[in-house]
Amino acid sequence: MRLHVADHPLVTHKLSVLRDHETSSPVFRQLTEELVTLLAYEATRNVQVTPVRITTPVTETMGVKISEPRPIVVPILRAGLGMLEGMTKLVPTAEVGFLGMVRNEETFEPQTYAERLPDDLSDRQCFVLDPMLATGGSLGAAIDFLFARGAQDVTAICILAAPEGVEAIKKQVGDRDVTLVLGAMDERLNDKGYIVPGLGDAGDRLYGTV
Protein backbone atom coordinates (compact mmCIF):
# COMPACT_ATOMS: atom_id res chain seq x y z
CA MET A 1 0.00 0.00 0.00
CA ARG A 2 1.20 3.48 -0.88
CA LEU A 3 0.54 6.42 1.43
CA HIS A 4 0.69 10.11 0.52
CA VAL A 5 0.00 12.82 3.09
CA ALA A 6 -0.38 16.30 1.62
CA ASP A 7 2.32 18.80 2.51
CA HIS A 8 1.09 22.12 1.16
CA PRO A 9 0.28 25.41 2.90
CA LEU A 10 -3.04 25.81 1.06
CA VAL A 11 -4.19 22.38 2.22
CA THR A 12 -3.18 23.18 5.80
CA HIS A 13 -4.92 26.56 5.68
CA LYS A 14 -8.18 25.14 4.32
CA LEU A 15 -8.07 22.29 6.83
CA SER A 16 -7.66 24.78 9.67
CA VAL A 17 -10.84 26.59 8.65
CA LEU A 18 -12.62 23.27 8.12
CA ARG A 19 -11.75 22.11 11.65
CA ASP A 20 -13.08 25.28 13.32
CA HIS A 21 -16.40 24.50 15.03
CA GLU A 22 -17.71 27.93 14.04
CA THR A 23 -17.34 27.26 10.29
CA SER A 24 -20.82 27.20 8.72
CA SER A 25 -22.11 24.35 6.56
CA PRO A 26 -21.97 26.38 3.30
CA VAL A 27 -18.33 27.30 3.93
CA PHE A 28 -17.58 23.74 5.04
CA ARG A 29 -18.97 22.36 1.78
CA GLN A 30 -17.01 24.84 -0.33
CA LEU A 31 -13.75 24.10 1.48
CA THR A 32 -14.33 20.37 1.17
CA GLU A 33 -14.72 20.73 -2.59
CA GLU A 34 -11.54 22.81 -2.84
CA LEU A 35 -9.54 20.41 -0.68
CA VAL A 36 -10.61 17.39 -2.70
CA THR A 37 -9.55 19.05 -5.95
CA LEU A 38 -6.11 19.69 -4.44
CA LEU A 39 -5.84 16.10 -3.19
CA ALA A 40 -7.17 14.70 -6.47
CA TYR A 41 -4.20 16.20 -8.29
CA GLU A 42 -1.93 13.82 -6.39
CA ALA A 43 -4.41 10.94 -6.42
CA THR A 44 -4.58 10.93 -10.23
CA ARG A 45 -0.82 11.02 -10.73
CA ASN A 46 -0.88 7.49 -12.19
CA VAL A 47 -4.17 7.66 -14.07
CA GLN A 48 -3.91 5.67 -17.28
CA VAL A 49 -3.63 7.65 -20.52
CA THR A 50 -3.45 6.78 -24.21
CA PRO A 51 -1.33 8.63 -26.80
CA VAL A 52 -3.36 10.62 -29.31
CA ARG A 53 -2.41 12.76 -32.29
CA ILE A 54 -3.77 16.32 -32.19
CA THR A 55 -3.50 19.41 -34.36
CA THR A 56 -2.64 22.75 -32.77
CA PRO A 57 -3.09 26.07 -34.62
CA VAL A 58 0.57 25.67 -35.60
CA THR A 59 1.20 21.98 -36.36
CA GLU A 60 0.40 18.38 -35.56
CA THR A 61 1.76 16.90 -32.35
CA MET A 62 1.19 14.09 -29.89
CA GLY A 63 -0.87 14.41 -26.74
CA VAL A 64 -2.70 12.01 -24.43
CA LYS A 65 -6.26 11.26 -23.41
CA ILE A 66 -7.61 9.33 -20.43
CA SER A 67 -7.73 5.67 -21.36
CA GLU A 68 -10.78 3.44 -21.71
CA PRO A 69 -12.32 2.05 -19.64
CA ARG A 70 -12.59 5.36 -17.87
CA PRO A 71 -11.77 5.64 -14.17
CA ILE A 72 -14.70 5.44 -11.80
CA VAL A 73 -15.22 7.71 -8.79
CA VAL A 74 -17.01 6.11 -5.84
CA PRO A 75 -18.13 8.35 -2.97
CA ILE A 76 -19.10 6.49 0.20
CA LEU A 77 -22.52 7.81 1.17
CA ARG A 78 -23.40 10.10 2.69
CA ALA A 79 -20.37 12.22 3.61
CA GLY A 80 -18.45 11.17 0.51
CA LEU A 81 -21.03 12.97 -1.62
CA GLY A 82 -19.62 16.26 -0.36
CA MET A 83 -16.31 15.35 -2.02
CA LEU A 84 -17.71 14.39 -5.42
CA GLU A 85 -17.82 17.83 -7.04
CA GLY A 86 -14.19 18.52 -6.18
CA MET A 87 -13.12 15.27 -7.82
CA THR A 88 -15.22 15.51 -10.98
CA LYS A 89 -14.06 19.07 -11.59
CA LEU A 90 -10.58 17.66 -12.11
CA VAL A 91 -11.66 14.49 -13.94
CA PRO A 92 -14.97 15.38 -15.61
CA THR A 93 -14.93 12.33 -17.91
CA ALA A 94 -14.78 9.86 -15.02
CA GLU A 95 -17.80 7.69 -14.36
CA VAL A 96 -19.48 7.90 -10.97
CA GLY A 97 -20.74 5.04 -8.82
CA PHE A 98 -22.14 5.07 -5.30
CA LEU A 99 -21.59 2.88 -2.27
CA GLY A 100 -23.75 3.37 0.79
CA MET A 101 -22.03 2.39 4.02
CA VAL A 102 -22.64 3.44 7.59
CA ARG A 103 -20.69 2.78 10.76
CA ASN A 104 -22.52 1.11 13.62
CA GLU A 105 -21.81 3.52 16.47
CA GLU A 106 -21.82 0.68 19.02
CA THR A 107 -19.61 -1.88 17.29
CA PHE A 108 -17.80 0.54 14.93
CA GLU A 109 -18.36 -2.08 12.19
CA PRO A 110 -19.45 -1.03 8.66
CA GLN A 111 -22.89 -1.83 7.31
CA THR A 112 -23.70 -1.66 3.58
CA TYR A 113 -27.16 -0.35 2.73
CA ALA A 114 -26.93 0.60 -0.97
CA GLU A 115 -24.72 0.34 -4.04
CA ARG A 116 -24.86 1.55 -7.62
CA LEU A 117 -21.80 0.23 -9.42
CA PRO A 118 -21.05 -1.79 -12.57
CA ASP A 119 -21.10 -5.54 -11.96
CA ASP A 120 -17.72 -5.85 -13.68
CA LEU A 121 -14.92 -3.45 -12.75
CA SER A 122 -12.19 -5.34 -14.60
CA ASP A 123 -9.30 -3.10 -15.65
CA ARG A 124 -10.91 -0.12 -13.94
CA GLN A 125 -9.05 2.41 -11.82
CA CYS A 126 -11.29 3.26 -8.87
CA PHE A 127 -11.15 6.40 -6.73
CA VAL A 128 -12.97 6.13 -3.40
CA LEU A 129 -14.05 9.30 -1.60
CA ASP A 130 -14.37 9.10 2.19
CA PRO A 131 -13.65 12.25 4.21
CA MET A 132 -12.70 10.61 7.51
CA LEU A 133 -10.52 7.50 7.84
CA ALA A 134 -11.13 6.65 11.49
CA THR A 135 -11.18 2.93 12.34
CA GLY A 136 -10.84 1.97 8.68
CA GLY A 137 -13.90 -0.28 8.78
CA SER A 138 -16.03 1.45 6.15
CA LEU A 139 -13.16 2.23 3.79
CA GLY A 140 -11.73 -1.27 4.13
CA ALA A 141 -15.11 -2.81 3.32
CA ALA A 142 -15.46 -0.50 0.30
CA ILE A 143 -12.01 -1.47 -0.99
CA ASP A 144 -12.84 -5.18 -0.62
CA PHE A 145 -16.13 -4.60 -2.46
CA LEU A 146 -14.40 -2.98 -5.44
CA PHE A 147 -11.68 -5.61 -5.76
CA ALA A 148 -14.33 -8.35 -5.51
CA ARG A 149 -15.85 -6.87 -8.67
CA GLY A 150 -12.53 -6.92 -10.48
CA ALA A 151 -11.06 -3.45 -9.91
CA GLN A 152 -7.48 -3.09 -11.15
CA ASP A 153 -6.39 -0.65 -8.47
CA VAL A 154 -8.03 1.52 -5.84
CA THR A 155 -7.03 4.98 -4.65
CA ALA A 156 -8.79 6.40 -1.59
CA ILE A 157 -8.94 10.14 -0.95
CA CYS A 158 -9.54 11.14 2.67
CA ILE A 159 -9.47 14.62 4.16
CA LEU A 160 -8.32 13.37 7.57
CA ALA A 161 -7.09 10.06 8.94
CA ALA A 162 -6.12 8.54 12.26
CA PRO A 163 -3.00 6.35 12.46
CA GLU A 164 -5.14 3.45 13.69
CA GLY A 165 -7.26 3.57 10.54
CA VAL A 166 -4.28 3.77 8.21
CA GLU A 167 -2.68 0.78 9.91
CA ALA A 168 -5.93 -1.19 9.68
CA ILE A 169 -6.19 -0.53 5.94
CA LYS A 170 -2.54 -1.45 5.43
CA LYS A 171 -3.08 -4.82 7.11
CA GLN A 172 -6.34 -5.49 5.30
CA VAL A 173 -5.29 -4.77 1.72
CA GLY A 174 -2.09 -6.81 1.83
CA ASP A 175 -0.28 -6.71 -1.51
CA ARG A 176 -3.24 -5.37 -3.49
CA ASP A 177 -2.72 -2.18 -5.49
CA VAL A 178 -4.06 0.44 -3.08
CA THR A 179 -3.06 4.07 -2.52
CA LEU A 180 -4.19 6.36 0.30
CA VAL A 181 -4.09 10.12 -0.30
CA LEU A 182 -4.67 12.15 2.88
CA GLY A 183 -5.10 15.82 3.62
CA ALA A 184 -3.59 15.25 7.07
CA MET A 185 -2.74 12.51 9.54
CA ASP A 186 -4.19 13.36 12.94
CA GLU A 187 -3.12 12.18 16.40
CA ARG A 188 -5.40 9.29 17.35
CA LEU A 189 -8.93 7.99 17.88
CA ASN A 190 -10.85 8.68 21.07
CA ASP A 191 -12.90 6.07 22.93
CA LYS A 192 -15.91 6.84 20.72
CA GLY A 193 -13.97 6.14 17.54
CA TYR A 194 -13.68 9.78 16.48
CA ILE A 195 -10.52 11.32 15.06
CA VAL A 196 -8.63 13.68 17.40
CA PRO A 197 -8.34 16.63 16.92
CA GLY A 198 -10.42 15.96 13.82
CA LEU A 199 -13.29 18.13 12.67
CA GLY A 200 -16.33 16.40 14.15
CA ASP A 201 -18.83 14.43 12.08
CA ALA A 202 -18.15 15.36 8.45
CA GLY A 203 -21.62 14.37 7.25
CA ASP A 204 -23.38 16.42 9.90
CA ARG A 205 -21.23 19.45 9.20
CA LEU A 206 -21.62 19.15 5.43
CA TYR A 207 -25.38 18.99 5.57
CA GLY A 208 -26.16 21.12 8.60
CA THR A 209 -27.49 18.36 10.85
CA VAL A 210 -25.21 18.99 13.82
Phi, psi and omega in degrees: 000136177261143181232129176231121176252124184301140177227081185210134183299327179292321177296314180297318178299310182294324176296322180298317178291321180298321181291329186301126184293344180272354179292127183286162179300316178300318179291321179301316179296317181296316180294322177300314178301314181295318180297318181296321178298319177296317180289327181295331177303315179286321184297330183264015183304325183251024177298141185283135180230159180238134178299144179214141178273132180231164178240119175273175175298348184255315186195176172277150178202176179256139173227198177222159171225156178297133186289158169265146352293146184294152175298156179239133180259129186233095173286138173274118182291146002260335187296330180297337177300327180293348180261348190296315184299320180296327180282315184287341173296324181277325182233072186293340181273357179293148172279161182234129172239171182226143177225117182266114179225145179224147179267127173292118187287353176264317182261346184066010181272146181283147175231128179269131180236351179195152172205144175220088184219155174300146178293331182239114179253022181304134178066014181265139169270125184247137178240113182265134180249118180212110190297325186237116174263095184263270178281339182091358183297307183295313181295318179299318178295322179295317179298315178301318181301314183292317178293326178297335178265008171101010181305142179282313176208158183230129173243127179253132176251121180231139179288316178226154176215153171258147180304324180299319180292318179298317180295322179296318179295318180302316180291322185289320187280340178060232183263014177289158187278090184231138176233136173251128175243119187241144171287324178197152172256117181273187190284311190186179169258147173270183185290352176261003179082017178263149179286137179241129001284337172061204178213015183089203179274112186299319180298315179298319183286328177294320190248012171070033181248027179293000000 
